[in-house]
Coordinates of C-alpha atoms in Angstrom, one line a residue:
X78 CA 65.5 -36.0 -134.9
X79 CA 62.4 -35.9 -132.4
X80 CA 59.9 -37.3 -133.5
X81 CA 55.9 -36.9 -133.6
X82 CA 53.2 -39.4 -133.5
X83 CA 50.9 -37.6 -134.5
X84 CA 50.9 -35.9 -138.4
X85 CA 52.1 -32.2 -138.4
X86 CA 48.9 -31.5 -141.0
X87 CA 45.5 -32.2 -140.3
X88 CA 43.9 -31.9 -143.6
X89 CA 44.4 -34.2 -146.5
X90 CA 45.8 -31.5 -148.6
X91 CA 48.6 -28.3 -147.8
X92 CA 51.2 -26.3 -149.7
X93 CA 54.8 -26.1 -148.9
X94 CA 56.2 -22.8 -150.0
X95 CA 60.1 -21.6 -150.0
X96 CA 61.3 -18.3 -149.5
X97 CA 65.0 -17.8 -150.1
X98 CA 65.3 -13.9 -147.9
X99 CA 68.9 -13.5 -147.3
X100 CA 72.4 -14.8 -147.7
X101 CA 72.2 -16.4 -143.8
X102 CA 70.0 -16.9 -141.2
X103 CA 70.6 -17.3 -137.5
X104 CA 68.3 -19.9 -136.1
X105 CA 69.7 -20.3 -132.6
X106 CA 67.3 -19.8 -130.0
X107 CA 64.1 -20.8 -131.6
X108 CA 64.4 -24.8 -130.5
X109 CA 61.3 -25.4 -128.4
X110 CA 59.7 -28.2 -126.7
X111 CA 57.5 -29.4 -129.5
X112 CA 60.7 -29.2 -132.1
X113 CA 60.7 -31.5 -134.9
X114 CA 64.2 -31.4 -136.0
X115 CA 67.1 -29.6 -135.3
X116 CA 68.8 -30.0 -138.7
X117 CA 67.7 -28.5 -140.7
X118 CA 65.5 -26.6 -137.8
X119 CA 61.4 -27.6 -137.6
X120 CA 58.7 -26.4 -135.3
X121 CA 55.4 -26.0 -135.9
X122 CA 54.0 -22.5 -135.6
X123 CA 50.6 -22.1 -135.0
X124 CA 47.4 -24.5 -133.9
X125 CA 46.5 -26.0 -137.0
X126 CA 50.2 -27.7 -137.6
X127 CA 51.8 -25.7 -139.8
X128 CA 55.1 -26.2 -140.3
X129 CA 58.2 -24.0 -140.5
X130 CA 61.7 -25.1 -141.3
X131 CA 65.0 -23.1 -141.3
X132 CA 67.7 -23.8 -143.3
X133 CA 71.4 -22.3 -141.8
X134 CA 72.1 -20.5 -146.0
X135 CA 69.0 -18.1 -145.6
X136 CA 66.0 -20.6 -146.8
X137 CA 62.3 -20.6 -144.8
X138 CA 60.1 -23.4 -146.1
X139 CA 56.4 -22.9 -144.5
X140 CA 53.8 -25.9 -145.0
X141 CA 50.1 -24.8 -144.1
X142 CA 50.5 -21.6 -143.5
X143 CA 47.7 -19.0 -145.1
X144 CA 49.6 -16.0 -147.3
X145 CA 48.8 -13.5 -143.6
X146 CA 50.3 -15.9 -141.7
X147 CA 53.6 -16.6 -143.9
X148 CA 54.2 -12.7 -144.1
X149 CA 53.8 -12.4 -140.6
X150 CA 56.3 -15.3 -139.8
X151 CA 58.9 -14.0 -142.1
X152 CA 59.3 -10.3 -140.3
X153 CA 59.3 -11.8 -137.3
X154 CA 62.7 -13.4 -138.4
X155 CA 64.1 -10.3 -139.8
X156 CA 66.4 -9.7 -137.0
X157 CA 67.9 -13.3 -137.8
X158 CA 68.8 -12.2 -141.0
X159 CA 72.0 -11.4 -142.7
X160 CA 72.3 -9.7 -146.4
X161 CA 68.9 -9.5 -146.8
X162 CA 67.7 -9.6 -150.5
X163 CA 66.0 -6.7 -152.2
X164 CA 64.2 -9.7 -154.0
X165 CA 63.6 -12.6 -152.7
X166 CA 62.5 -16.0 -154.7
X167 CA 59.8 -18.4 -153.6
X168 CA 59.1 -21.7 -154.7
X169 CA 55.9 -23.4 -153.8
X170 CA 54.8 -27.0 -154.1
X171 CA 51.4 -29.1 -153.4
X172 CA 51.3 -32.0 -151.0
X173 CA 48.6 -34.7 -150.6
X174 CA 47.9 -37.3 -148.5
X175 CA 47.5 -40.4 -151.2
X176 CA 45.7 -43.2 -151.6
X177 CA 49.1 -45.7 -152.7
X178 CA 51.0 -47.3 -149.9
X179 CA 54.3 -45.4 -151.6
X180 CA 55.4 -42.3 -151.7
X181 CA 54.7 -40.4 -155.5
X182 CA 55.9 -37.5 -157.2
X183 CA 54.3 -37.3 -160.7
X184 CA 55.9 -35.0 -162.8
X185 CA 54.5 -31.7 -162.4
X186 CA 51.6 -33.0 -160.0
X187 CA 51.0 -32.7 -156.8
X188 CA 53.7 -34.7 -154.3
X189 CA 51.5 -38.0 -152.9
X190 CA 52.9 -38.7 -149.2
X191 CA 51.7 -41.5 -147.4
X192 CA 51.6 -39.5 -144.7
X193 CA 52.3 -35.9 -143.3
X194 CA 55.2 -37.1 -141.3
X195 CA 57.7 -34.7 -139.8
X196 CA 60.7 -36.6 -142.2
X197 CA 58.6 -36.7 -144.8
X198 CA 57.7 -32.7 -144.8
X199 CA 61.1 -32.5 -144.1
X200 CA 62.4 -34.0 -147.3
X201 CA 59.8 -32.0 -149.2
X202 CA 61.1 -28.7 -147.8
X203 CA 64.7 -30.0 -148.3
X204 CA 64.3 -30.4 -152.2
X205 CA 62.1 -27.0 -152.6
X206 CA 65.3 -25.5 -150.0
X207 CA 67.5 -26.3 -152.7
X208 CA 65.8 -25.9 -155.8
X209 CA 65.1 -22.4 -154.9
X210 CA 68.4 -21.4 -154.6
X211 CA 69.4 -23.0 -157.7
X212 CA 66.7 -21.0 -159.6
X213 CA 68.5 -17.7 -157.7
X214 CA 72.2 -18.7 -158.9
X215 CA 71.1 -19.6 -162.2
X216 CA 69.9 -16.1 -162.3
X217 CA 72.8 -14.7 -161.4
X218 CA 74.8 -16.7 -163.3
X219 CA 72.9 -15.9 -166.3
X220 CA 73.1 -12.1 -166.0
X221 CA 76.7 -12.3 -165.7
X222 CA 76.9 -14.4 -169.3
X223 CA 74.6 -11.7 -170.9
X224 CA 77.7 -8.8 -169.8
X225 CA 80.4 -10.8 -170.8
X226 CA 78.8 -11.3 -174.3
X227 CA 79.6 -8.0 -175.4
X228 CA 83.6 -8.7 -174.8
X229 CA 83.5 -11.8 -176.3
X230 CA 81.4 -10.6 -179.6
X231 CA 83.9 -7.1 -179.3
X232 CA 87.4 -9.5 -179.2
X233 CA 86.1 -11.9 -181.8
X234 CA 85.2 -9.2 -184.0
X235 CA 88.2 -7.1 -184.1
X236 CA 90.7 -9.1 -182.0
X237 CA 90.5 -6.1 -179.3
X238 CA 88.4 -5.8 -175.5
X239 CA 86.4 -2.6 -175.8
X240 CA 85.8 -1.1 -172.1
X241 CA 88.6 1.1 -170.0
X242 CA 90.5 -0.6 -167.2
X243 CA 87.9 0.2 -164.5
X244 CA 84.8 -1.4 -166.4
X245 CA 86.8 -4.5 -167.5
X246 CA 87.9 -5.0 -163.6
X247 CA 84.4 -3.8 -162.7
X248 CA 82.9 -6.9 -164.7
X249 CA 86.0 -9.6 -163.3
X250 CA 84.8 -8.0 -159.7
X251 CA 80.8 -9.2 -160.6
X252 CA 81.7 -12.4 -161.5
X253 CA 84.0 -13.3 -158.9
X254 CA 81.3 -12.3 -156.9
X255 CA 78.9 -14.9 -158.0
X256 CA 81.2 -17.4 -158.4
X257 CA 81.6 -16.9 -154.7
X258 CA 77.9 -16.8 -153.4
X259 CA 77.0 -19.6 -156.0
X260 CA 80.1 -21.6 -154.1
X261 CA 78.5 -21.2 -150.9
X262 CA 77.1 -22.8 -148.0
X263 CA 74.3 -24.6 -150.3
X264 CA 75.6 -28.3 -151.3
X265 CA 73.2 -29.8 -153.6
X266 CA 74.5 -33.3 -153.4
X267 CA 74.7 -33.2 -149.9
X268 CA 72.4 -36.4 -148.2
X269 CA 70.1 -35.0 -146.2
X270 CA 70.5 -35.5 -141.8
X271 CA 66.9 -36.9 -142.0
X272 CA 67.8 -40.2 -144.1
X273 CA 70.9 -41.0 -141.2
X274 CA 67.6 -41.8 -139.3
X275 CA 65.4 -42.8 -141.8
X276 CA 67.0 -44.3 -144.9
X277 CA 63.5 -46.5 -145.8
X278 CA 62.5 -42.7 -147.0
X279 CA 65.9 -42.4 -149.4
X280 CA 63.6 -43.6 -152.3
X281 CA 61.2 -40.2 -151.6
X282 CA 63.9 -37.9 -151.5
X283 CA 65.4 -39.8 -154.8
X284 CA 61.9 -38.7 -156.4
X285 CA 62.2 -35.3 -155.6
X286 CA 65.5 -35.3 -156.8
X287 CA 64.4 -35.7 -160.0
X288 CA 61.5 -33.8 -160.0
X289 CA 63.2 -30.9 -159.5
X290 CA 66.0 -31.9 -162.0
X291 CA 69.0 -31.1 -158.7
X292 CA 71.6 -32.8 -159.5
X293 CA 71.8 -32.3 -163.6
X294 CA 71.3 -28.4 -162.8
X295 CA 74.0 -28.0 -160.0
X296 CA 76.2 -29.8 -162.7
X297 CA 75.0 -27.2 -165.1
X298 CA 75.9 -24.0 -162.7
X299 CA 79.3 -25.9 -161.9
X300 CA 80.1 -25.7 -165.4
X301 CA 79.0 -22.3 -166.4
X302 CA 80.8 -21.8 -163.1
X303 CA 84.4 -23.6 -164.7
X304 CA 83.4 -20.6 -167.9
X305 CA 82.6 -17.7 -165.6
X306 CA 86.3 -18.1 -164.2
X307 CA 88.0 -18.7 -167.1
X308 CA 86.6 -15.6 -168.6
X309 CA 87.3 -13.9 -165.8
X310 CA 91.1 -15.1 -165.9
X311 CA 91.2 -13.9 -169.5
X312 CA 90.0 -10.5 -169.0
X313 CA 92.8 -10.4 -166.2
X314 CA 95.3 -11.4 -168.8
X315 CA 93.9 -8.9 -171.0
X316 CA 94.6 -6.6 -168.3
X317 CA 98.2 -7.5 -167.6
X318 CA 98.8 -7.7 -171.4
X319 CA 98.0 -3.7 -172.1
X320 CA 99.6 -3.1 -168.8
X321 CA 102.9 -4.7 -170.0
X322 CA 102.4 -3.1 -173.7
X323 CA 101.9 0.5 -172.4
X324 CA 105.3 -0.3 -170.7
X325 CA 106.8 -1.3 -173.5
X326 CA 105.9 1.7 -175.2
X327 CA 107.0 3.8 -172.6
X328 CA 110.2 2.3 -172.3
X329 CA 110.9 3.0 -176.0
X330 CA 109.8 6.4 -176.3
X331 CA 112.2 6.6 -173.2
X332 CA 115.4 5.1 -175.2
X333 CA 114.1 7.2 -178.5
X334 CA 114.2 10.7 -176.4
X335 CA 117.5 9.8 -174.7
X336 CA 119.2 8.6 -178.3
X337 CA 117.9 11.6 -179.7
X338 CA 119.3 13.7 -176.9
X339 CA 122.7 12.1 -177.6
X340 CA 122.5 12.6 -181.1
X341 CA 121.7 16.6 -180.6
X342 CA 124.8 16.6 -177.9
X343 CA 127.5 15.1 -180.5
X344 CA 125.7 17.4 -183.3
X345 CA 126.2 20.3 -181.2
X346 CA 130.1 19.3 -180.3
X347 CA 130.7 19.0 -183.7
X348 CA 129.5 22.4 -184.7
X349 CA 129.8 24.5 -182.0

């Protein structure tokens, strides 16, 4: 990381929003002299210190930046993205400079920073980084619970899957989906680069951790995750299963049509 001396943030209070805009986001190119990181990428952006930092799975996290000015930084980033979302999710959060010679981060409050370091902002936009996408997966997870509720109530009512073929392997194809963007580039547990450098700042990060409850909902999403693909495995079996019956059928009505056939042959030999 390069460091500043000086603090990013002049005044004594900011707020660090987090857009999640797309499913990636080219940042190459944008290093510049004053850079404060390069992983996750940090530069400030305009003359009063804000802050902008990219993260590589389509996250912008902009610290002191007035609504104009964040609108205006995101379209000029357009061309750097890649699936764009028709509806992107934000996240914001309040940091102050406090009075405590530790770092705080009441619950709900505003986060306390000793100082408006670039490794500090850094681990703020980290936490928000992730939490936003969290809050977009659990979305997406949930929505594809709410359509598979309707097979499960339909098969534990009357032991049968409503739905043709194509809307059963429509629903398998959504949640696969899911499963796949929600598996993505985005690892929750992952340390951040910033405490390689600076580990006396782990204990910050630890805070945010909790505040934004990371680790207990990734384990969440993993395990509706573990649900979503079972369900999908058993609507695949379902699948297979009629397949193989409507075979079955067919190759009975095919031995009943060829016994009756040989019954009407010796029939007609006998009485000719």
């Amino acid at each position: 990381m390069n460091q500043a001396s000086k603090s990013p943030l002049g005044g004594p209070r900011t707020t660090a929003r987090a857009f999640f805009v797309s499913e990636r986001l080219n940042a190459s190119g944008l290093e510049r002299g004053d850079v404060l990181s390069t992983t996750p990428l940090a530069f400030r952006v305009n003359q009063d210190g804000g802050v902008a930092i990219l993260f590589r799975y389509g996250v912008v996290i902009l610290i002191g930046l007035n609504a104009l000015e964040e609108e205006e930084f995101l379209r000029s980033l357009q061309s750097r993205m890649t699936g764009v979302f028709a509806r992107r999710d934000e996240e914001m959060a309040v940091v102050e400079l406090g009075s405590d010679k530790e770092d705080q981060v009441p619950p709900g409050g505003p986060i306390y920073l000793q100082s408006f370091s670039p490794e500090r902002l850094i681990l703020v936009g980290e936490a928000l980084a992730k939490s936003v996408v969290l809050a977009r997966h659990e979305r997406e997870v949930a929505s594809v619970f709410d359509a598979t509720e309707p097979f499960s109530r339909e098969l534990a009512r009357s032991g049968r899957m409503g739905g043709g073929r194509r809307s059963i392997l429509k629903h398998i194809g959504n949640a696969l989906l899911v499963r796949h963007r929600v598996s993505g580039p985005v690892e929750v547990a992952e340390k951040p680069d910033v405490l390689w450098d600076k580990p006396h700042l782990e204990r910050l990060y630890a805070r945010l951790e909790d505040e934004y409850e990371l680790k207990e909902r990734a384990e969440s999403l993993n395990r509706k995750l573990a649900v979503i693909a079972e369900s999908a495995q058993v609507l695949t079996d379902i699948i297979d299963t009629r397949r193989s019956l409507r075979l079955e059928v067919i190759i009975v009505l095919l031995i009943l049509f060829e016994v009756i056939i040989t019954i009407y042959q010796l029939a007609m030999g006998r009485h000719p």
